[in-house]
XYZ file of C-alpha atoms in Angstrom:
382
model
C -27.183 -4.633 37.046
C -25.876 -2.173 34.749
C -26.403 -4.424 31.582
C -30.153 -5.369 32.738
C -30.590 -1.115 33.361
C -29.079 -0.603 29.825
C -31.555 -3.195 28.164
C -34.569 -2.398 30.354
C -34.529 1.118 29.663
C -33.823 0.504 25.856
C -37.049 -1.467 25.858
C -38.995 0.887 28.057
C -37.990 3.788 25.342
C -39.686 2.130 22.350
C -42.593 1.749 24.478
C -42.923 4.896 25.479
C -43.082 5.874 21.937
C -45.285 3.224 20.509
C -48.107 3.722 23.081
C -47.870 7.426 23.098
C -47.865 8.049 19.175
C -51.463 5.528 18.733
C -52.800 8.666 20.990
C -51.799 10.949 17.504
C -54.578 9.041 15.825
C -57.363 10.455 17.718
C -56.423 13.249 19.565
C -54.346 15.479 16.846
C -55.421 19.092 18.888
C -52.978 18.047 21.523
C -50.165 17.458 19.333
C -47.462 19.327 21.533
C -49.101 17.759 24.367
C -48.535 14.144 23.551
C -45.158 14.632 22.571
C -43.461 16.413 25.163
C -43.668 13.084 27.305
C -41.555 10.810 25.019
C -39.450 13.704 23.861
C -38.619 14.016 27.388
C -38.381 10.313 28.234
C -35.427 10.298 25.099
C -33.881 13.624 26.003
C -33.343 11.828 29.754
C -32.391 8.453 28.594
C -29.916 9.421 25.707
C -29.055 12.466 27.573
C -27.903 11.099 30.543
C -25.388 8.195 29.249
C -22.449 7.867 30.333
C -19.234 7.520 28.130
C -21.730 6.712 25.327
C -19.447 5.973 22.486
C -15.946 7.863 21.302
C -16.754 11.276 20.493
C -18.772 11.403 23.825
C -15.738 10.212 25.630
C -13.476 12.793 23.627
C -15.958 15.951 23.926
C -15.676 15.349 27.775
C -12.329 17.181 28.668
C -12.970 19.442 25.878
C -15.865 20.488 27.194
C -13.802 21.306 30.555
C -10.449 22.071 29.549
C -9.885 22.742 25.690
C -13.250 24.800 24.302
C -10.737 27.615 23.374
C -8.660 25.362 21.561
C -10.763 22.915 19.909
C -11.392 22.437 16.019
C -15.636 23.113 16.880
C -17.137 25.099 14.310
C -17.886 28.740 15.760
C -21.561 28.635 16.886
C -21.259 25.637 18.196
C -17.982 26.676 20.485
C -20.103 29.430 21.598
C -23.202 27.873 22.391
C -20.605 25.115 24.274
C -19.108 28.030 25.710
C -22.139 29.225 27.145
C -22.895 26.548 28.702
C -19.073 25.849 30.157
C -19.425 29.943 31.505
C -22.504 28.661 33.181
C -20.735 25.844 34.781
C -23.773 23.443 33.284
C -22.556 19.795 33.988
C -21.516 17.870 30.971
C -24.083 15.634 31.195
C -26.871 18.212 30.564
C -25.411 19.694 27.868
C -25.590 16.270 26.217
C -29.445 15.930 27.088
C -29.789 19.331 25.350
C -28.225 18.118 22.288
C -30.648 14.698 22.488
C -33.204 17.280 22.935
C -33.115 18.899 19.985
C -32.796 16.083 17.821
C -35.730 14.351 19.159
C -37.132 17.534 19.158
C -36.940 18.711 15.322
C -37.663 14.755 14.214
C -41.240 16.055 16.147
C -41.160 19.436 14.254
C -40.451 17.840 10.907
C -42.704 14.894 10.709
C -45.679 16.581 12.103
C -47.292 16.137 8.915
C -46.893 12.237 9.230
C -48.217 11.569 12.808
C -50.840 9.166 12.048
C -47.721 7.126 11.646
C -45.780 7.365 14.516
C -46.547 4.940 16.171
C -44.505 2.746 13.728
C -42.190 5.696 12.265
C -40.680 6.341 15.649
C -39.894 2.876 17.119
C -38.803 2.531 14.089
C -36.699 5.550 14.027
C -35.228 5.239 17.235
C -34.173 1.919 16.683
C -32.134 2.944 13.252
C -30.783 6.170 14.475
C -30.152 6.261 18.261
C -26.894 5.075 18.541
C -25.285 6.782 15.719
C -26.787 9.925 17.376
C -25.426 8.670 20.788
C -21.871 8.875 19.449
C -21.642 11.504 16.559
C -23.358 14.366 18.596
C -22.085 17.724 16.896
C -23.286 16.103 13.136
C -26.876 15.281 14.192
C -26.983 18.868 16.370
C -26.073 20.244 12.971
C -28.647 18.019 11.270
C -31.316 18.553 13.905
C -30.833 22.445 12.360
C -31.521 20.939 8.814
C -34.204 18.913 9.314
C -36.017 22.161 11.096
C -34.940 24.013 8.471
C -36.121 22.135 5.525
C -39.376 21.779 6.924
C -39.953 25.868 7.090
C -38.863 25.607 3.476
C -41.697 22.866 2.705
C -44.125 25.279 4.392
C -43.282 27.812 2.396
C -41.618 30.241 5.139
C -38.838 31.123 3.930
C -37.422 33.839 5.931
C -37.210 31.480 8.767
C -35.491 28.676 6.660
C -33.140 30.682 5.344
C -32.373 31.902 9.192
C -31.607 28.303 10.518
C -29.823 27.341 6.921
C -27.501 30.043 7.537
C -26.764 28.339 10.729
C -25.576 24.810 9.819
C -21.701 25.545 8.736
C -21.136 27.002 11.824
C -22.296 24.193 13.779
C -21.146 21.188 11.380
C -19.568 22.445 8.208
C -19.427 18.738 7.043
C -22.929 17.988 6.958
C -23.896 21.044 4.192
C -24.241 18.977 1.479
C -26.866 17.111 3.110
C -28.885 20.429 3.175
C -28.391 21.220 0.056
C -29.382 17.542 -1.593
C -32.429 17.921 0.702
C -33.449 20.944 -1.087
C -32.285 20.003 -4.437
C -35.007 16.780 -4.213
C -38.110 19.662 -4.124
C -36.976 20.500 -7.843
C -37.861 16.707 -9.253
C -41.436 16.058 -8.648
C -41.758 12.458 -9.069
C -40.361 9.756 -7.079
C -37.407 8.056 -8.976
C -37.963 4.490 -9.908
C -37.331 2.136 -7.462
C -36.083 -0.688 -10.401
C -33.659 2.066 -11.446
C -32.258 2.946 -7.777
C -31.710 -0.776 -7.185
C -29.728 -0.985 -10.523
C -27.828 2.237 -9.115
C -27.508 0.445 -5.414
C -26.207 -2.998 -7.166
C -23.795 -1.305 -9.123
C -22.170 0.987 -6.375
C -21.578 -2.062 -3.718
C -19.916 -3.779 -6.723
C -17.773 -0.648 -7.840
C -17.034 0.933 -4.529
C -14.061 -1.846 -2.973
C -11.474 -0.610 -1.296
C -9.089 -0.832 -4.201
C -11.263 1.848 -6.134
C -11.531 4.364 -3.156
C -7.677 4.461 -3.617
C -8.286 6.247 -6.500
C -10.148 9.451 -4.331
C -7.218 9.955 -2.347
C -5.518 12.379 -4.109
C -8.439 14.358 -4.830
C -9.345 14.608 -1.233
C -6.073 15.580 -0.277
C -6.189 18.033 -3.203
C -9.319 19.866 -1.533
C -8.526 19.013 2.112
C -4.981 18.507 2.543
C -3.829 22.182 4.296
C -6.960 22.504 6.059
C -6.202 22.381 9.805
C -9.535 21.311 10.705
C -9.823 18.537 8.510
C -6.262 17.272 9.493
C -7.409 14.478 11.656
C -9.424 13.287 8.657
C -6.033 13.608 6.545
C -3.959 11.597 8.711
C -6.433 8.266 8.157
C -7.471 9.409 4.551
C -7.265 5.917 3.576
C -8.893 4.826 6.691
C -12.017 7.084 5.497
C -12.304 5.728 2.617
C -11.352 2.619 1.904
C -12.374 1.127 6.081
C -8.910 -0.441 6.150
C -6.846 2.064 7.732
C -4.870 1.441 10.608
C -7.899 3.343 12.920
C -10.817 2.066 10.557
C -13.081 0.309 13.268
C -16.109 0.105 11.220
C -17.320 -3.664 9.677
C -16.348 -4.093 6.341
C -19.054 -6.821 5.034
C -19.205 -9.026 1.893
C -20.845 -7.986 -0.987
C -23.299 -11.048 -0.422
C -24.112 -10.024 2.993
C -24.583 -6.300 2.285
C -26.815 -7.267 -1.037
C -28.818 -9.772 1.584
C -28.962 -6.711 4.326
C -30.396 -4.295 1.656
C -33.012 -6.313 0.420
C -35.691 -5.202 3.085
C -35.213 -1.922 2.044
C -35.400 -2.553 -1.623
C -38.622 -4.237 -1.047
C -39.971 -1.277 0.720
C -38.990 1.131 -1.430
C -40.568 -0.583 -4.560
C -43.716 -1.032 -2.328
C -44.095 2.900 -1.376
C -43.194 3.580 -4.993
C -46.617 1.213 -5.369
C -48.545 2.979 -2.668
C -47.434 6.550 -3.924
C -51.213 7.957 -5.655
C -52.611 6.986 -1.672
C -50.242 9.258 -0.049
C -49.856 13.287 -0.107
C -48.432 15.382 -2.982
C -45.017 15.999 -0.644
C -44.670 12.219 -0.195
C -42.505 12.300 -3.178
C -39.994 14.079 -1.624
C -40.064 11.920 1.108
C -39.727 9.026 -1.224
C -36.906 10.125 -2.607
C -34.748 11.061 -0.025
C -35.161 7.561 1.541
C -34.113 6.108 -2.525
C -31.114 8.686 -1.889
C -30.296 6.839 1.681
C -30.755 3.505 0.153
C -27.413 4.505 -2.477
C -25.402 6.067 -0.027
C -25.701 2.761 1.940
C -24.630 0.771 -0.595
C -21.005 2.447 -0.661
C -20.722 2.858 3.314
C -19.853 -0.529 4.004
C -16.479 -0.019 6.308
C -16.734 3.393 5.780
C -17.450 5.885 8.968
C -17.789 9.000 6.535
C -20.005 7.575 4.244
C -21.654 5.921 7.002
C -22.894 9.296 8.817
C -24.064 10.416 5.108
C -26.242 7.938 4.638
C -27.368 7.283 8.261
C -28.771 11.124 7.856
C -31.665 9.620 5.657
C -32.840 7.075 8.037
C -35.984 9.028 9.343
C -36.907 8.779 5.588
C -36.387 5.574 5.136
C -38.333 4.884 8.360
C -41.434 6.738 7.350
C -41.575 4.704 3.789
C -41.312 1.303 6.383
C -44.580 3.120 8.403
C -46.229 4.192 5.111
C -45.537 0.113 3.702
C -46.832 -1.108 7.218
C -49.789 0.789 7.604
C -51.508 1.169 4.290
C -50.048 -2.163 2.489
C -52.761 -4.407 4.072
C -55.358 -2.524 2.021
C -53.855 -1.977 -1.200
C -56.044 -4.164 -3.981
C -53.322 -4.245 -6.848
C -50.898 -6.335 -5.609
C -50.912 -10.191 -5.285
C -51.575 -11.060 -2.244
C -49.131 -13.809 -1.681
C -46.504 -11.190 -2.586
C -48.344 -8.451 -0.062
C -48.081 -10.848 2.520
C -43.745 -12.208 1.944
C -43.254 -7.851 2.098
C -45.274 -7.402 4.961
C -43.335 -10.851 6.939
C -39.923 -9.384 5.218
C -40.375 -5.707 6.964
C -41.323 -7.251 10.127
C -38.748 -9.323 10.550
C -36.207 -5.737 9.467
C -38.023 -4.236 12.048
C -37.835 -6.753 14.798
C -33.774 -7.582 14.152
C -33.057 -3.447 14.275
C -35.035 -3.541 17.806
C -32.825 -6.549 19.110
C -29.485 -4.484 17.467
C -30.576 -1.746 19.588
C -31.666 -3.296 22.525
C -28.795 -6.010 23.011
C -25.575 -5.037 25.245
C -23.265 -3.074 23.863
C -19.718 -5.277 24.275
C -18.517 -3.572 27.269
C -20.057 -3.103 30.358
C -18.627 0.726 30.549
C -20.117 1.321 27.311
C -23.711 1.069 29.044
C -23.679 3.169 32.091
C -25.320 6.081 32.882
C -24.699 8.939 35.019
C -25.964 6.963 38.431
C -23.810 3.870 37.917
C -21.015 4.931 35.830
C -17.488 3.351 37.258
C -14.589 4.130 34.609
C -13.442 7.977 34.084
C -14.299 9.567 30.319
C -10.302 8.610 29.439
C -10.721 5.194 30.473
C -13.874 4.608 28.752
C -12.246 5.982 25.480
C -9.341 3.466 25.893
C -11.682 0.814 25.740
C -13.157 1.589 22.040
């Protein structure tokens, strides 16, 4: 019962969001309106997991026992804290954090909501589970991504407000900011022949025998720093996916050149569609190019992995922008239209059935009604 609960509710959730983003299309007035019901349908669903992944399982009796003591960054100790003071069950204070992801992926993409109802199945399916389990970096980036859109908009007292923010939630995730707003300076979106090229050449460089080589300058940087001494005690772990607690998939070459090809062919087929979209789309555009070359060195590699992972809601919203305006595009041939159009589908369908299938341990997909094993217990499992 607890695997068919898992799946069922998985399914319900990208229906949810499907059916309620086609009501964007005509009824734009009641933006806020419209959203708040699968906003809250994710905030429950994601929020109220149980034992979802390791950091979930390791947060647990910090949250109860070891705030004080914990490497957190300041604000978000306090905010923790305040919550802890307030004796607010655990399990809420997760739902808050899915909250406000789901919640600034609303504010940001506001602009792009004729979309949605591809974007955000889409989305969700690439970016759930990594939020499930790595919950103080997408808190952090949930910051970002509101941030960044106040400096799109041009208000930038309020950016500069929740900027000042992110190190003191995830100090580890700044450079994401800071590429984010280093893409506004280049107006045009980069080639997509020359990002492939870039993509190619990084899963080709970037074995494990050549991440060796960044050990010492890591270490260099990082190597006193208390917080970062977890990090420093798997260094090669990190980097190279083959240390003795690396538990991330390390996959051929071949495979990872045959797993990137959907998004190669979307990203040359935005680059195609880019004069039918709005001046910012660039941006947009880029950013997803960006996520496409950090992908191609995260192969076994967690680190690298949450990097480029950041970048999937632009990826997703170059798949919606391919899927919804590719069908009428009248330079392209349409036998070749048509082998991009079956080649995204079938991306999209196998990332629904990755996040949909059963996780590999019953524990893994309980929630707080039917959970059976402890937090500890859970843990010991992964």
């Amino acid at each position: 019962m607890i695997t068919f609960t898992y799946v069922f509710l998985h399914i319900l959730l990208l229906y949810v969001f499907y059916k309620y983003s086609l009501k964007f299309k005509k009824k734009q007035l009641q933006y806020w309106k419209i959203a708040s019901i699968p906003i809250i349908f994710f905030s429950l669903e994601e929020g109220l997991r149980w034992g979802r992944f390791i950091d979930w399982c390791a947060y647990y009796d910090t949250y109860y026992n070891g705030l004080e003591t914990s490497k957190f960054e300041f604000l978000f100790k306090e905010w923790w804290g305040l919550f802890h003071n307030l004796n607010i069950p655990y399990s809420i204070v997760i739902m808050t954090c899915s909250l406000l992801f789901i919640l600034s992926l609303f504010i940001f993409f506001k602009p792009y909501a004729n979309l949605f109802s591809i974007f955000f199945p889409v989305l969700i399916s690439f970016t759930a589970l990594s939020a499930e389990n790595f919950i103080r970096w997408y808190v952090a980036f949930s910051v970002i991504l509101v941030s960044f859109r106040f400096f799109l908009d041009k208000k930038f007292v309020r950016f500069i407000i929740l900027a000042s923010l992110v190190p003191f939630l995830h100090v580890g995730i700044v450079p994401v900011g800071i590429i984010m707003i280093l893409s506004t300076f280049w107006k045009y979106p980069i080639s997509p022949l020359l990002v492939i090229f870039v993509s190619l050449a990084f899963l080709f460089l970037f074995q494990a025998s050549f991440m060796l080589n960044f050990i010492f300058i890591v270490d260099l940087f990082f190597g006193n720093v208390e917080k970062f001494s977890g990090y420093m005690n798997n260094l090669d772990g990190w980097l190279t996916g083959i240390g003795q607690n690396s538990t991330m998939e390390h996959k051929s070459i071949m495979i990872y050149i045959i797993s990137m090809l959907p998004l190669y062919c979307v990203l040359y087929t935005a680059y195609k569609l880019r004069d039918k979209l709005s001046s910012e789309f660039s941006i947009m555009y880029n950013l997803g190019a960006i996520g496409v070359i950090f992908l191609s060195i995260s192969s076994g590699l967690e680190l690298v992995q949450r990097y480029a992972e950041t970048y999937y809601p632009f990826l997703a919203l170059l798949i919606a922008c391919v899927i919804n305006f590719l069908p009428n595009y009248k330079h392209m041939n349409i036998y070749l239209k048509k082998m991009i159009q079956l080649i995204c589908y079938v991306f999209i369908v196998y990332k629904f059935i990755l996040f949909i299938q059963p996780l590999s341990h019953e524990a893994f997909m309980c929630y707080v009604w039917n959970y059976w094993l402890s937090p500890q217990a859970t843990f010991n499992l992964y």
